[in-house]
Short mmCIF file of C-alpha atoms in Angstrom, two decimals:
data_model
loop_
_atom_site.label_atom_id
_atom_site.label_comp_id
_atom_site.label_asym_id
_atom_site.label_seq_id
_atom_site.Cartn_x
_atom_site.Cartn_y
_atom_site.Cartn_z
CA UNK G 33 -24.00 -47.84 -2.23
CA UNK G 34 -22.44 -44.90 -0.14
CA UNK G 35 -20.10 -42.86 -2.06
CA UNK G 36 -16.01 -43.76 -1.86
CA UNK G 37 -17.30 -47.53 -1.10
CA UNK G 38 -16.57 -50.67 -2.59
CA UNK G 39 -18.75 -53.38 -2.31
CA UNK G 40 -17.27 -57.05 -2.20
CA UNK G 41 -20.41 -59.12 -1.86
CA UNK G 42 -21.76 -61.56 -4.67
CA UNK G 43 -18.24 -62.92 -5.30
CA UNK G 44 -18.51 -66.58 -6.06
CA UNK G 45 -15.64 -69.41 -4.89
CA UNK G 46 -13.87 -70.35 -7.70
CA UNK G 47 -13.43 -73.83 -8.76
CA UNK G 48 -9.83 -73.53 -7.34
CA UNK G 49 -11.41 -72.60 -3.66
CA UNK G 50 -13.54 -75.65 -3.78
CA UNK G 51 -10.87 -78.13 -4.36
CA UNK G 52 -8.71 -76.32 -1.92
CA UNK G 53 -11.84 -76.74 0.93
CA UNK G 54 -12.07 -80.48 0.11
CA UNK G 55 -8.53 -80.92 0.34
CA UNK G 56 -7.89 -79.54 3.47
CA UNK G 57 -11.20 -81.20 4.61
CA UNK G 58 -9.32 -84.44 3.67
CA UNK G 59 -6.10 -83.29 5.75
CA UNK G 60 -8.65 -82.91 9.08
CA UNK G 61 -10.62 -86.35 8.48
CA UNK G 62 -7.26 -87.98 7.94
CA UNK G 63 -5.17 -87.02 11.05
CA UNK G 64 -7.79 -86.56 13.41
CA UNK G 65 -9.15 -82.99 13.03
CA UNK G 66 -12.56 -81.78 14.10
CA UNK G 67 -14.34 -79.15 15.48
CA UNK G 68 -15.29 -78.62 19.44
CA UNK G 69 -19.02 -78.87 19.95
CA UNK G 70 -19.41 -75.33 22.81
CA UNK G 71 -22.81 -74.65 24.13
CA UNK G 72 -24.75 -71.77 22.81
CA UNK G 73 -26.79 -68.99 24.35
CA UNK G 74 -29.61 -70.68 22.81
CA UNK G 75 -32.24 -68.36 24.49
CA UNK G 76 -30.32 -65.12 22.62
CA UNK G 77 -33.26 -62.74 22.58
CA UNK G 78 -32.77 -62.31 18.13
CA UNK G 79 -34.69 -59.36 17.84
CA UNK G 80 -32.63 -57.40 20.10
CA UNK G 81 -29.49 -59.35 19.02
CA UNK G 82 -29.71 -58.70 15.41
CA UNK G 83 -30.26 -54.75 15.48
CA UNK G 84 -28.02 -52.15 15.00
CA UNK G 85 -24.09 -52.12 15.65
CA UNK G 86 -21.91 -54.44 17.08
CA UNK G 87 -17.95 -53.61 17.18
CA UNK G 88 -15.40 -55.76 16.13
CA UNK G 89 -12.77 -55.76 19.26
CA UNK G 90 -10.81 -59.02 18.59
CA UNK G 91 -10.56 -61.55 15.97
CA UNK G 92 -8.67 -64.85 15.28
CA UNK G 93 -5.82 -63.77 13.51
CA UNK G 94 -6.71 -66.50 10.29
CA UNK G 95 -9.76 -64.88 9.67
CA UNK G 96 -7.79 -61.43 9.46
CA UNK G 97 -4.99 -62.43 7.69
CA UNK G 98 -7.81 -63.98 4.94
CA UNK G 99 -10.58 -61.47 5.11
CA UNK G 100 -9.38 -58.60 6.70
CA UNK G 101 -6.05 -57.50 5.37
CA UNK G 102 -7.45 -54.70 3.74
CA UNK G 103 -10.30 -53.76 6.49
CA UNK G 104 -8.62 -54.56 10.47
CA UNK G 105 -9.12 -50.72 11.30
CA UNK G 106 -12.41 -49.75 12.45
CA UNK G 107 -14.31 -53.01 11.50
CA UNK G 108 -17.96 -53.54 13.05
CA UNK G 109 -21.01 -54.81 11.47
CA UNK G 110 -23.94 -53.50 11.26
CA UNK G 111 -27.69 -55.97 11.36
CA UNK G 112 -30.94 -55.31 10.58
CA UNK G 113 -33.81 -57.89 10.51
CA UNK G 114 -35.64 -58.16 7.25
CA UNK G 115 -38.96 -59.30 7.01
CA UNK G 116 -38.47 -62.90 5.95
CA UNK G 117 -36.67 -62.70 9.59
CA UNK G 118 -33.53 -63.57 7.66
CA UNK G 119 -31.01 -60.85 8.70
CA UNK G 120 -28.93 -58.56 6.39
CA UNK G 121 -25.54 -58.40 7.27
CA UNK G 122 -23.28 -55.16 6.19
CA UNK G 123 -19.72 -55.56 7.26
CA UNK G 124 -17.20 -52.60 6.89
CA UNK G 125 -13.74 -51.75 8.04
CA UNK G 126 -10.39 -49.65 6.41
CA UNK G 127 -7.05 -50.28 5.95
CA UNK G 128 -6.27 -47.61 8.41
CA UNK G 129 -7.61 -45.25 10.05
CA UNK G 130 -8.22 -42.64 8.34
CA UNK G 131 -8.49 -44.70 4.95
CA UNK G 132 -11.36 -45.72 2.71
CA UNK G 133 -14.72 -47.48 4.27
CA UNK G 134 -15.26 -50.53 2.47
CA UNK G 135 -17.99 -53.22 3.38
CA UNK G 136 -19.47 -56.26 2.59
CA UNK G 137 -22.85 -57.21 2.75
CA UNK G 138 -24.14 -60.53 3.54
CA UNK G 139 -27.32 -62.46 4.98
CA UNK G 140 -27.72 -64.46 8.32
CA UNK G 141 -30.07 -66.75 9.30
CA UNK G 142 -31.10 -68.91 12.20
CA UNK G 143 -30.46 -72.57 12.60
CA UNK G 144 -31.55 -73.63 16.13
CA UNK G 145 -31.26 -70.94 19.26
CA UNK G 146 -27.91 -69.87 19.28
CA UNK G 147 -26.65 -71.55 16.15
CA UNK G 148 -26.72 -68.97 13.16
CA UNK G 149 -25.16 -69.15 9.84
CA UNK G 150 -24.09 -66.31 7.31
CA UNK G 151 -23.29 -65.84 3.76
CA UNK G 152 -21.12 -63.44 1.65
CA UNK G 153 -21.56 -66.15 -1.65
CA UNK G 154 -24.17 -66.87 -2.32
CA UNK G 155 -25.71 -70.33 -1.60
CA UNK G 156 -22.44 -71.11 0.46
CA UNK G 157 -23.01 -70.88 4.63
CA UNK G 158 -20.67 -70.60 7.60
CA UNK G 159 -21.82 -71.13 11.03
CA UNK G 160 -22.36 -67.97 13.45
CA UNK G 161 -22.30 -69.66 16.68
CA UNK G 162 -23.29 -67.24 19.96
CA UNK G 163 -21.04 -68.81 22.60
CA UNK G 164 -21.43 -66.42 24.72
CA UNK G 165 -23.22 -62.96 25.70
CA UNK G 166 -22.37 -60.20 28.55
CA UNK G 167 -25.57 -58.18 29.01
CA UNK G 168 -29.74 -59.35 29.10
CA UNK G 169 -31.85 -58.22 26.80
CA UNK G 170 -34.11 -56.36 28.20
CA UNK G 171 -31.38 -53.81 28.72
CA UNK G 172 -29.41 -54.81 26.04
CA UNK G 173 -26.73 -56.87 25.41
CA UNK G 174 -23.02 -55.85 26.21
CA UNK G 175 -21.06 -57.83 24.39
CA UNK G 176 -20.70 -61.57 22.69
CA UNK G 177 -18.34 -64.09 21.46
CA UNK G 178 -19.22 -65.47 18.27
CA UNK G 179 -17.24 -68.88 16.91
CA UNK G 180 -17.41 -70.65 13.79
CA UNK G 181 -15.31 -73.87 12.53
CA UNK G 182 -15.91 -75.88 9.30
CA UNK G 183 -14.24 -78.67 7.24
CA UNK G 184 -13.83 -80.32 10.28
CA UNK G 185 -12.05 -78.04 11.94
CA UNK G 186 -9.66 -76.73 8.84
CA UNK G 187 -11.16 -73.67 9.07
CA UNK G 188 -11.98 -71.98 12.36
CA UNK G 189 -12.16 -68.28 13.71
CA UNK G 190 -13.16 -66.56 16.95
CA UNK G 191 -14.99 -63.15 17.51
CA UNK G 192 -15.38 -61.28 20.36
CA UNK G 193 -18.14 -58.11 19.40
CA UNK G 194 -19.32 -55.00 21.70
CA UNK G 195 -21.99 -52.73 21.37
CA UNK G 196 -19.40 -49.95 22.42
CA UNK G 197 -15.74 -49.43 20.63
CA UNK G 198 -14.29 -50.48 23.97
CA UNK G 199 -14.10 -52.54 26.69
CA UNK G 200 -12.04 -52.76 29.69
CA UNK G 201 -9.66 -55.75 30.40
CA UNK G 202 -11.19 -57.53 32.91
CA UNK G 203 -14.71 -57.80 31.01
CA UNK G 204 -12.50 -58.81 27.70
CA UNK G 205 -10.61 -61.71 30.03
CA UNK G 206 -14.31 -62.31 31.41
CA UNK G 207 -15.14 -63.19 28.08
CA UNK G 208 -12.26 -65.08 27.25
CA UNK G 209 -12.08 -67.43 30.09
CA UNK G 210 -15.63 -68.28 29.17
CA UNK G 211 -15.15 -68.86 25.92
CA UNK G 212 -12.49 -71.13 26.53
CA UNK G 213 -14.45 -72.87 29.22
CA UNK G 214 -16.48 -74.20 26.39
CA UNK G 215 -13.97 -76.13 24.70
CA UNK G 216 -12.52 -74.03 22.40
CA UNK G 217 -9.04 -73.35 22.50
CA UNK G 218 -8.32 -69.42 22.33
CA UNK G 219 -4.23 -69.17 22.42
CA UNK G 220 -4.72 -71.48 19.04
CA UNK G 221 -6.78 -68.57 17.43
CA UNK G 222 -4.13 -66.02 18.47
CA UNK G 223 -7.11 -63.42 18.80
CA UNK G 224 -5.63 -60.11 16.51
CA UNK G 225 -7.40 -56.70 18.53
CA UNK G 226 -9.18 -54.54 16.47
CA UNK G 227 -8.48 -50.94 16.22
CA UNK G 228 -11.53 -48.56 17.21
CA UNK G 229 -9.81 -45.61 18.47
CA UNK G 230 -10.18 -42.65 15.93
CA UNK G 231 -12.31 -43.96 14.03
CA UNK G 232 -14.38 -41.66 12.10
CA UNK G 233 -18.00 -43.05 12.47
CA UNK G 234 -20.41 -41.88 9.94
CA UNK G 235 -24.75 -42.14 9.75
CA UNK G 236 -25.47 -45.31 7.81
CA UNK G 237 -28.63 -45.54 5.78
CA UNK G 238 -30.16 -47.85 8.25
CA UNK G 239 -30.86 -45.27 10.44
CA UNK G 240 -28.15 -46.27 12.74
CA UNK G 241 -25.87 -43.43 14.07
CA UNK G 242 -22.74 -44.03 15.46
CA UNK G 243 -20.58 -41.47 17.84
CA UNK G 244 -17.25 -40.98 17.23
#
């Protein structure tokens, strides 16, 4: 672990979480819920993909309000591909600015092309769908949207990544038009931006450096 960090990984749902999940499950089965089915960028290149840094620049503001209270400043993850070809995950962010690093570390793995899933608990999954990628890989990818709904649509959250802290408007409305092209409806997500502007990047013990 990297000193003033606090690790939240290998925390278990409780029983009370479970019956929560099937209940709202229920509530989507009964009145008609589900989940859109978007095409993925099935021919992702996952070498290139799942290497190094990718920026958090907006996410659904569910997934923030649950996950994130404590980590919406500065939050990117960082992926390296293990040997199994599984992929460790290490998520970080602060609760400002200037505050405390803390991270979460996690494991992806592939489904079929584009469809990924990724786990902070242990045996329990979410899907990591690639809807959509700015960039090729042979240069490198620019940027990607990256959606995920479960319990027939109870749960569902939106992602848009960068390989830079930044990106201008028009390639963020780019991205958001074709996102919602697929299906999936973005103003329902009310996408939160992330905060990368003095952020104070540090050398992680992947080998990956960032720039501040």
């Amino acid at each position: 672990k990297r000193a003033g960090s606090r690790s939240v990984s290998g925390i278990l749902p409780t029983m009370r979480t479970l019956e929560i999940s099937l209940f709202l499950c229920f509530l989507a089965a009964a009145y008609g819920f589900g989940c859109p089915n978007p095409s993925t960028i099935d021919d992702v290149d996952v070498a290139q993909y799942f290497q190094g840094t990718w920026y958090q620049l907006y996410v659904s503001k569910s997934f923030e309000e649950r996950f994130e209270h404590a980590s919406k400043f500065c939050t990117k993850a960082v992926y390296t591909i293990q040997d199994d070809n599984t992929v460790l995950v290490n998520n970080s962010g602060k609760c400002s600015v200037k505050g405390e690093e803390t991270y979460a570390v996690g494991s992806a793995r592939q489904v079929k092309g584009g469809k990924f899933e990724v786990s902070f608990f242990g045996p329990f999954y979410g899907p990591y769908w690639i809807v959509a990628l700015d960039g090729q890989a042979k240069s490198g990818y620019k940027a990607a949207a990256v959606y995920s709904c479960a319990l027939l649509g109870a749960v569902e959250d939106l992602w848009i990544l960068s390989r830079t802290p930044t990106l201008d408007d028009k390639e963020v409305k780019d991205m958001v038009d074709l996102i919602t092209s697929k299906g999936i409806d973005v103003g329902a997500l009310k996408l939160q931006k992330t905060q990368q502007e003095g952020c104070d990047w540090k050398l992680f013990s992947t080998g990956d450096i960032i720039i501040n």
